[in-house]
Coordinates of C-alpha atoms in Angstrom, one line a residue:
Chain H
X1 CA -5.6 -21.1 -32.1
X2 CA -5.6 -18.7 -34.9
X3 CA -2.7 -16.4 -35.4
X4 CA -3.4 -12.8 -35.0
X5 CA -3.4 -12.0 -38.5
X6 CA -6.6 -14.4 -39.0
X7 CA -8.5 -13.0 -36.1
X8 CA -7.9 -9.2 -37.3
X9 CA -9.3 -10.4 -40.3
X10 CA -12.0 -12.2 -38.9
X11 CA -13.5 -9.2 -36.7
X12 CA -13.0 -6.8 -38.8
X13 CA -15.0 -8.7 -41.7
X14 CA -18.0 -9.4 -39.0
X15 CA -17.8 -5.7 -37.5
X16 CA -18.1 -3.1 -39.4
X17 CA -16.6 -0.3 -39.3
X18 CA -14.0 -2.3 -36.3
X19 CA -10.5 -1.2 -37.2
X20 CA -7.6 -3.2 -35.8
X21 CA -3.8 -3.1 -35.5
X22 CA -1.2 -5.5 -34.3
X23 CA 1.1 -3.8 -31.9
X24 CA 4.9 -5.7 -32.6
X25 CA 6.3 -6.3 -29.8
X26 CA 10.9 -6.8 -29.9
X27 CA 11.0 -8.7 -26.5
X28 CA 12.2 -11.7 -25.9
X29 CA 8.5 -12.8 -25.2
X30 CA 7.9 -11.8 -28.6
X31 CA 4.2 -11.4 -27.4
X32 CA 2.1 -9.6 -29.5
X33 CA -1.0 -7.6 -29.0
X34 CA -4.4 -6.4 -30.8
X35 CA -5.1 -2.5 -30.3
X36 CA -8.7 -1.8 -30.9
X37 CA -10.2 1.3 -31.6
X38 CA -12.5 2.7 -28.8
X39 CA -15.6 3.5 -30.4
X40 CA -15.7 -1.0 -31.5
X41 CA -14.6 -2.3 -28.8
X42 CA -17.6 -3.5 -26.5
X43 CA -18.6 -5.1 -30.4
X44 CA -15.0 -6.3 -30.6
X45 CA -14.9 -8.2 -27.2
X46 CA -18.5 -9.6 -27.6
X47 CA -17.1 -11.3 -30.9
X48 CA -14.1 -12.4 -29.0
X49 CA -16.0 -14.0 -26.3
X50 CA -19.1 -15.4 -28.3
X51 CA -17.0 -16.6 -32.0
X52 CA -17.4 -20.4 -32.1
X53 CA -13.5 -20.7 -32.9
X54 CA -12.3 -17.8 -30.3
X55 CA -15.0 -18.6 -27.0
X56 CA -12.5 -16.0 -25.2
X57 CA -14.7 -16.7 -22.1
X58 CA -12.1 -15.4 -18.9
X59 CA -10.0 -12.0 -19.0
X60 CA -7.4 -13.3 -16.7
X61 CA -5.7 -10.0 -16.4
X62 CA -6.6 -6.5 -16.7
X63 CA -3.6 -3.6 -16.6
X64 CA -2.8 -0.1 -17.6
X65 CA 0.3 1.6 -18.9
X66 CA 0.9 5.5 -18.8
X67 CA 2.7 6.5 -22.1
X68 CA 4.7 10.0 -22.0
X69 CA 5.0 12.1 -24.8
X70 CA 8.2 10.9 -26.8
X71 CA 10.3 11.5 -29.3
X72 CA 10.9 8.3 -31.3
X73 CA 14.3 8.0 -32.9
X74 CA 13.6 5.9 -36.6
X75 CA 16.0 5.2 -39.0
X76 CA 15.0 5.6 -42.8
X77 CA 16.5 4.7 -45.8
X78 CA 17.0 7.7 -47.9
X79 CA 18.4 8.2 -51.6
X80 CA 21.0 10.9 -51.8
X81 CA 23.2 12.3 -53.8
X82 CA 26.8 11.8 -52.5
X83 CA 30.0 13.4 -54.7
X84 CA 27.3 13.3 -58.0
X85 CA 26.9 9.8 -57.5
X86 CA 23.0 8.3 -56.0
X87 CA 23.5 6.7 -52.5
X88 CA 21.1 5.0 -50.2
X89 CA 21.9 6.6 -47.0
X90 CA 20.4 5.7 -43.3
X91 CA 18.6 8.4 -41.8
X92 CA 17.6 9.3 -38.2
X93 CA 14.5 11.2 -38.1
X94 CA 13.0 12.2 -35.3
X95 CA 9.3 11.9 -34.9
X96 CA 7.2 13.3 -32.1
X97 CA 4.5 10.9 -30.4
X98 CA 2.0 12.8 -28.5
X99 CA 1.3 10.7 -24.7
X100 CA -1.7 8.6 -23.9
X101 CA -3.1 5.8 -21.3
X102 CA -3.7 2.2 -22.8
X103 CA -5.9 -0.4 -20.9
X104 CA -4.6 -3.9 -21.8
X105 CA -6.7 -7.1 -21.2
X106 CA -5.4 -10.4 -21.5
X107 CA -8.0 -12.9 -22.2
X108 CA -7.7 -17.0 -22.2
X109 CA -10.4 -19.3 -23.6
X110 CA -11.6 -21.9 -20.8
X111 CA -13.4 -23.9 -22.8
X112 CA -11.3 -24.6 -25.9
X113 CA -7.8 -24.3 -23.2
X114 CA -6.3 -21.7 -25.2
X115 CA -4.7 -18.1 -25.2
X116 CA -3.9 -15.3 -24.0
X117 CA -5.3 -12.7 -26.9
X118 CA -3.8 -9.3 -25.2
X119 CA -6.1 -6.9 -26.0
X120 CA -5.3 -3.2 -25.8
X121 CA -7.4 0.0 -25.9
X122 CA -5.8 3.6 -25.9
X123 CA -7.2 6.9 -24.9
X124 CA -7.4 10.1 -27.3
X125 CA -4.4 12.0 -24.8
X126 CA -3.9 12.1 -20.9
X127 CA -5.1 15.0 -20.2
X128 CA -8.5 15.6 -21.0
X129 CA -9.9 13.0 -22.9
X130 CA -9.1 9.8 -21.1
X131 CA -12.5 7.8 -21.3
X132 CA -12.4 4.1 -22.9
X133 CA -15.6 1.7 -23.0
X134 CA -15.8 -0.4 -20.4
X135 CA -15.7 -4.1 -20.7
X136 CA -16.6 -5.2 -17.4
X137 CA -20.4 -5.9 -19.1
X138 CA -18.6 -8.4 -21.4
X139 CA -16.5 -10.0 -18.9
X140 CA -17.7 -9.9 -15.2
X141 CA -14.1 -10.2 -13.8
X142 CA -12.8 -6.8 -14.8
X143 CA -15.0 -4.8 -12.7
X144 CA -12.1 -4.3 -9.7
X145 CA -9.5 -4.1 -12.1
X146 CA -10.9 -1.6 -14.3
X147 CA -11.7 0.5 -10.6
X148 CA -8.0 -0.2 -9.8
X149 CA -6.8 1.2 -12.8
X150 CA -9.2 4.4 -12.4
X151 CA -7.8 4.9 -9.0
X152 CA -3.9 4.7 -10.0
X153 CA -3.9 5.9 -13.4
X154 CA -6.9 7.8 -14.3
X155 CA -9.0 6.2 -16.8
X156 CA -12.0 6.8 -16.7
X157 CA -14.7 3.7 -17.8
X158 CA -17.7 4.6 -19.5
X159 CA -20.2 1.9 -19.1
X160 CA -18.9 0.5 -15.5
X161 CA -21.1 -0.4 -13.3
X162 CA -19.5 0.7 -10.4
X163 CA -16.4 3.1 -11.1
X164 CA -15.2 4.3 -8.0
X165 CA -11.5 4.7 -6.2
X166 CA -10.6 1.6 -4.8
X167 CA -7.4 1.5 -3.0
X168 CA -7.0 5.4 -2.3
X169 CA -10.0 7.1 -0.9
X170 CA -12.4 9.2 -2.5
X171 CA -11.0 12.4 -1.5
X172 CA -7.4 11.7 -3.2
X173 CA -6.9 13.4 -6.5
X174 CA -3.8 12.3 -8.1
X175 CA -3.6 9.6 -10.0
X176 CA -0.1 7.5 -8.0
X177 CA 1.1 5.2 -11.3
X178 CA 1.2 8.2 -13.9
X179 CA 4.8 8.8 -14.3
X180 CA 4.5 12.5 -13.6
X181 CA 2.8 11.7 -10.2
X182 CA 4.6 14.1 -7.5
X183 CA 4.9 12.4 -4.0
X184 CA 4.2 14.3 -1.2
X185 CA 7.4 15.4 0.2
X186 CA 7.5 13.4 3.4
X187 CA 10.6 12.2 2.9
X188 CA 12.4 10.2 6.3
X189 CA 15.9 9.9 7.2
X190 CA 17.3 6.9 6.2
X191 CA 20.9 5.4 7.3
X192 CA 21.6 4.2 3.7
X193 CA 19.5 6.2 0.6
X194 CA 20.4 4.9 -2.8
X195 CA 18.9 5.8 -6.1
X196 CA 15.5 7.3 -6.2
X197 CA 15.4 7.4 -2.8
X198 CA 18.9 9.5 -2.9
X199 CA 17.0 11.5 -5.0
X200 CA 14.4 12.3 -2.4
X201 CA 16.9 13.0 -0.1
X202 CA 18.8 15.7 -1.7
X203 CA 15.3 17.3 -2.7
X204 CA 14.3 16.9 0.9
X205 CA 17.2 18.4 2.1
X206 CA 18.8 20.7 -0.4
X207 CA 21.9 20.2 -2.8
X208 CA 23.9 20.9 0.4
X209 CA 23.1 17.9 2.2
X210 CA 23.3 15.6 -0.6
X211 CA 27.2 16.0 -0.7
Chain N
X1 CA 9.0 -0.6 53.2
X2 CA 12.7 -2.1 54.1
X3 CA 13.5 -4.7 51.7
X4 CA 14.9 -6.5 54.9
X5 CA 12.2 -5.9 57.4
X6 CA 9.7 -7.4 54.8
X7 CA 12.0 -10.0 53.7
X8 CA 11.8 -11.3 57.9
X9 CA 8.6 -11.0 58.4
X10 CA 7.5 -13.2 54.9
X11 CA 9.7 -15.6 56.6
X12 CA 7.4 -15.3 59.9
X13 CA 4.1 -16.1 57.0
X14 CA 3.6 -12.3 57.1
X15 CA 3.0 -10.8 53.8
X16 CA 3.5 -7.8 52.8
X17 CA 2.6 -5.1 50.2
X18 CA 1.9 -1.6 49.4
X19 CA -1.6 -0.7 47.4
X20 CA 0.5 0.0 44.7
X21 CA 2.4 -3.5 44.2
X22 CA -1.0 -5.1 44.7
X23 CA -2.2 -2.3 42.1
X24 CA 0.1 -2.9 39.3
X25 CA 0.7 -6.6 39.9
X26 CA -3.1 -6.7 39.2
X27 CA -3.1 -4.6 36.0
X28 CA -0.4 -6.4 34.2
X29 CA -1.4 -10.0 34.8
X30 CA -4.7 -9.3 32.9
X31 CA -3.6 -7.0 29.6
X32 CA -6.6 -8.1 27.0
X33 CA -4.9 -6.9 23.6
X34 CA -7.6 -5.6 21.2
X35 CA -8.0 -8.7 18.4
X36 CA -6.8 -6.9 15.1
X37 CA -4.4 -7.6 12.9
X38 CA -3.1 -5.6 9.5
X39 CA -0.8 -7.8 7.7
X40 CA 1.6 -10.9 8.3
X41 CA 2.5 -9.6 11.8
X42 CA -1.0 -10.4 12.8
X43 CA 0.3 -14.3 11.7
X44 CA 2.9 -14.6 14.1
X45 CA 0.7 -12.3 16.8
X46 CA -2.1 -15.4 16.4
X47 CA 0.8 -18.1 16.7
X48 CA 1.9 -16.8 19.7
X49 CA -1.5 -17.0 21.2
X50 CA -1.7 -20.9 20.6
X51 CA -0.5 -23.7 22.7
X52 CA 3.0 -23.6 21.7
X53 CA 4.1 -19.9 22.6
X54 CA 1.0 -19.4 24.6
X55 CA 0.6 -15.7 25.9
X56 CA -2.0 -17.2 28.3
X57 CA 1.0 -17.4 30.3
X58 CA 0.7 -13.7 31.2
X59 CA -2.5 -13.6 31.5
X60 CA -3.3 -12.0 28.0
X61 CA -5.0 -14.6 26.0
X62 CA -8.1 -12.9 25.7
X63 CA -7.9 -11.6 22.9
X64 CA -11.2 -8.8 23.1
X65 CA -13.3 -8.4 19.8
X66 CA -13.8 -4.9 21.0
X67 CA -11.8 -1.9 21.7
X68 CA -14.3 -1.2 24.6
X69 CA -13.0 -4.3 26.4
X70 CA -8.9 -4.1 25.8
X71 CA -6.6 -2.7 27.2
X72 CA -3.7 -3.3 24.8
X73 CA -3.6 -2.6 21.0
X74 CA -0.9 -4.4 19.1
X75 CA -0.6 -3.0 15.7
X76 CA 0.5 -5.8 13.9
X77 CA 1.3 -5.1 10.3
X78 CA 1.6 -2.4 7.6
X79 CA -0.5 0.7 8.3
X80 CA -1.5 2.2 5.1
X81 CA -2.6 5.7 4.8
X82 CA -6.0 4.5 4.0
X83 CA -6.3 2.5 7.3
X84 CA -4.5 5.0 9.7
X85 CA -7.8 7.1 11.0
X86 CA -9.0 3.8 11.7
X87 CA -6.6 2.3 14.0
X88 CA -6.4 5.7 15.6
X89 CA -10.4 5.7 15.8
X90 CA -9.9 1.8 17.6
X91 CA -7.2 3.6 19.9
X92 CA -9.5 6.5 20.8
X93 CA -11.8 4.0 21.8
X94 CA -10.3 2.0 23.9
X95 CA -10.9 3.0 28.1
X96 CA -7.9 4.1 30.0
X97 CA -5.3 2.5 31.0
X98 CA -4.5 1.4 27.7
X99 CA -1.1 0.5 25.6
X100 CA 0.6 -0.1 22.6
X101 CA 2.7 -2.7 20.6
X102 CA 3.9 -1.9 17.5
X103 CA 4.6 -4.8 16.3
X104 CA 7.2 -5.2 13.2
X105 CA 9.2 -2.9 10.7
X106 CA 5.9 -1.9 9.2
X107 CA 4.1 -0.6 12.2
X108 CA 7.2 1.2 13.6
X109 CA 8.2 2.6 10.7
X110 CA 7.3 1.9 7.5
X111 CA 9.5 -1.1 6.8
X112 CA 10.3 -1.5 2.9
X113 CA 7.5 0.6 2.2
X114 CA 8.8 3.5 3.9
X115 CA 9.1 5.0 1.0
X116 CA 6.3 4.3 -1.0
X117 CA 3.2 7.2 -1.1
X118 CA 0.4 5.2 0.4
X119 CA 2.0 3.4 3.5
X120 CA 2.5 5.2 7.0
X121 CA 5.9 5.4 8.2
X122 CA 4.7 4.3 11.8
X123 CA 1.7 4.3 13.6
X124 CA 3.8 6.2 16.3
X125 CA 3.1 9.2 14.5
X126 CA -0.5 9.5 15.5
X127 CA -0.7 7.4 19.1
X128 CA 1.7 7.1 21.7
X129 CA 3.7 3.6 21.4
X130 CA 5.2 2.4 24.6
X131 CA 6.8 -0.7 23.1
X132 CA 8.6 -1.3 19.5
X133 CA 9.3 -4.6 18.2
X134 CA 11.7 -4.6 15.0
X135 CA 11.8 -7.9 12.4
X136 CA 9.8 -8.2 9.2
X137 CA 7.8 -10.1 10.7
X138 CA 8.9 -10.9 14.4
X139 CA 9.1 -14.0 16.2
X140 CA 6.1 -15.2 18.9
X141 CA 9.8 -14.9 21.1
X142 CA 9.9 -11.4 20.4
X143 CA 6.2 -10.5 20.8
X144 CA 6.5 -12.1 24.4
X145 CA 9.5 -10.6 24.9
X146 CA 8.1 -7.0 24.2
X147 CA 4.9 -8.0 26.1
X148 CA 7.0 -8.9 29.3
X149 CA 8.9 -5.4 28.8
X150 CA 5.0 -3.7 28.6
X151 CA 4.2 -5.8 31.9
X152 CA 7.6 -4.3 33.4
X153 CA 6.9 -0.9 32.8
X154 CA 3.5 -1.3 33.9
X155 CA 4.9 -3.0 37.3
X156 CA 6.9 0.3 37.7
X157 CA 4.1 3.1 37.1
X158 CA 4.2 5.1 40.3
X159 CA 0.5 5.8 41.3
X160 CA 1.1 9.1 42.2
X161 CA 4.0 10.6 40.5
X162 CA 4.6 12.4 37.1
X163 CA 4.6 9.0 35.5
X164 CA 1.5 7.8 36.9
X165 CA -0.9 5.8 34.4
X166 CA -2.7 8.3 32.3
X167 CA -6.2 6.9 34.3
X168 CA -5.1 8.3 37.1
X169 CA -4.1 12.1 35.6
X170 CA -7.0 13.8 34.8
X171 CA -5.2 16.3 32.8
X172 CA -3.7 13.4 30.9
X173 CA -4.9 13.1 26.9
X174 CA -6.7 10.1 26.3
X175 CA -8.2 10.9 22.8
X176 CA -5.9 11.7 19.9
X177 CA -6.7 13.8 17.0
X178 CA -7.7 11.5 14.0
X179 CA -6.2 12.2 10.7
X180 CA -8.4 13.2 7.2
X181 CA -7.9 12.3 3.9
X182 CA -6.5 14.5 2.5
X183 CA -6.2 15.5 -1.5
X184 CA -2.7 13.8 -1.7
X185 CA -1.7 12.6 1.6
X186 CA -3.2 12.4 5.6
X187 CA -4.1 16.0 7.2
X188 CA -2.1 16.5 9.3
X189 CA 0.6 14.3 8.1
X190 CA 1.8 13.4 11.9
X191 CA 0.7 14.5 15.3
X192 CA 3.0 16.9 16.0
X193 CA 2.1 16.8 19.9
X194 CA 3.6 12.9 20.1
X195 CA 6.3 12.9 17.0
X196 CA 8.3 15.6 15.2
X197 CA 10.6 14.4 12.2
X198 CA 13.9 13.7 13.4
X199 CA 16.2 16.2 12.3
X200 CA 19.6 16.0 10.2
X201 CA 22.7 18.1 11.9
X202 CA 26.2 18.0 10.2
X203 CA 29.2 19.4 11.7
X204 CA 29.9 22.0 8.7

């Protein structure tokens, strides 16, 4: 198969306008991704499943990941002047990174036996604007697992054919796999708590009963 | 009826009995558990239906498709919030007498989900469960052995006392409330009628 590098280049020559990036990735795995811009990305995955040399027929796996607002640590080189003489010196800075949701689909080709292409889309925040294009018209299979990932982390589909809750009921609001998802407090005694469910005692409880 | 005036007079080829012997020893001989099953528990609550644990033994191998013809529900498996109002629906509709099983860690109290958002932490919250079995899942052993313990209890219902069989109270409940979805959990959250959270007391 072709290395990311030459698909990028590839889809971005026959889509216009298409802009993608390759997301690094430092684990072990070493498994890198394609982000694709939202507004190209029903194009994008029609190329991917129709190209001659990429025939990315199955999306084996379809997932979502809730990013917080963070502050990423970065260190830069910086020329300074130390005692009158110039020195390149390691700097921290500190840049902010403002939270969003990210759909990520992993796609195999059945008929040339190769893959996966990981194939992520982001949303603008995760708040307000939290719509991404649905691919579920490009690949059949992603129907429930775009409705699974509307129903735990809130993104909403825009093109789905079907986009309703489907392990909590309609009536539930939250959204349980955000990371600022609140439990309701119904928290049971328990002969042996440890960690997060420790947690849940003392706050069920009070500070005094946590001693 | 002396124990040793009856004992003689069997040995004479009299038998006797009260109504209520004959009464009970009827009704739990012939307990038709409702045929549902939630999870893996339901695996081990089939198994023990076959040939080699065979709960046709006690007369309860007729497993009833509906909750109009049972008289036993054995919630075997995890009960998520999302299926909760159901099997207290199935409950609700089942005629007097009826009992309960809960059957495995799940169904009597959360099991390893207990602390998780979405599962129940025990059915016993919402109906009234006359038996608990513990295990993750439990043995066809310990599903007969908590089906002989049912068949006991229903051997000593007195027909007339306080503990008489709720068929025979007319003042007895037979329906319980079923819970809504809620926004972010079950309304109400437990019955508080049948179960109230069990409380923490410390000697300071």
């Amino acid at each position: 198969m072709e290395t990311l590098e030459q698909i990028k280049v590839r889809t971005e020559a026959a889509i216009a306008g298409a802009l993608l990036e390759i997301i690094p990735n430092d684990s072990p795995s070493g498994q890198r991704s394609l982000l694709v811009d939202p507004a190209h990305a029903a194009a994008v995955a029609a190329f991917f499943r129709d190209d001659p040399q990429l025939r990315l027929d199955y999306a084996s796996n379809v997932t979502g990941v809730d990013w917080l607002d963070t502050v990423l640590k970065e260190k830069v080189k910086v020329k300074k002047l130390i005692e009158g003489v110039e020195k390149e010196v390691e700097e921290v800075v500190e840049r902010k990174r403002a939270g969003y949701l990210e759909a990520v689909y992993h796609l195999y080709s059945m008929e040339l036996k190769h893959g996966p292409v990981i194939l992520r889309m982001r949303t603008a925040n995760r708040s307000d604007n939290v719509r991404l294009p649905s691919l579920t018209p490009v690949w059949r299979g992603c129907e429930f697992q775009e409705r699974e990932i509307f129903d735990l982390y809130g993104i909403i589909f825009d093109g789905h054919p079907d986009l309703r809750r489907i392990l909590m009921w309609d009536g539930f609001l939250d959204h349980p796999m955000r990371k600022d998802y609140v439990e309701p407090d119904d928290y049971e005694y328990e002969p042996t708590p440890h960690d997060e469910v420790l947690e849940k005692m003392k706050e069920h409880y009070g500070q005094k009963a946590g001693q | 009826m002396d124990e040793g005036l009856r004992s003689e007079l069997s040995k004479q080829g009299i038998f006797t009995t009260s109504i209520e012997d004959l009464y009970n020893w009827g009704r739990k001989n012939s307990v038709w558990p409702l045929q549902f099953g939630l999870a893996c528990c339901a695996i081990e609550m089939i198994a023990t239906s076959m040939a080699r644990y065979d709960l046709a033994r006690f007369g309860a191998e007729v497993f009833r498709p509906s909750p109009r013809q049972a008289d036993l529900m054995i919630v075997a498996g995890t009960v998520t919030k999302k299926m909760a109002p159901q099997v207290v629906r199935l409950y609700n509709q089942m005629p007097e007498p009826k009992y309960v099983i809960a059957m495995g860690a799940c169904a009597i109290s959360g099991g390893p989900f207990k602390q998780g958002y979405n599962v129940l932490k025990g059915i016993d919250r919402y109906i009234p469960v006359d038996v608990h079995i513990p295990g993750c899942p439990p043995r066809p052993e310990a599903l007969l052995h908590a089906f002989m313990t049912l068949q006991e209890k229903i051997g000593k219902q007195s027909l007339t006392n306080q503990d008489r069989p709720r068929h025979l109270d007319p003042a007895a409940a037979s329906e319980f409330p079923v819970p809504h979805f809620g926004e972010h959990d079950l309304e109400p959250s437990s019955n508080p009628d049948l179960w109230r959270p069990p409380s923490l007391v410390r000697a300071d």
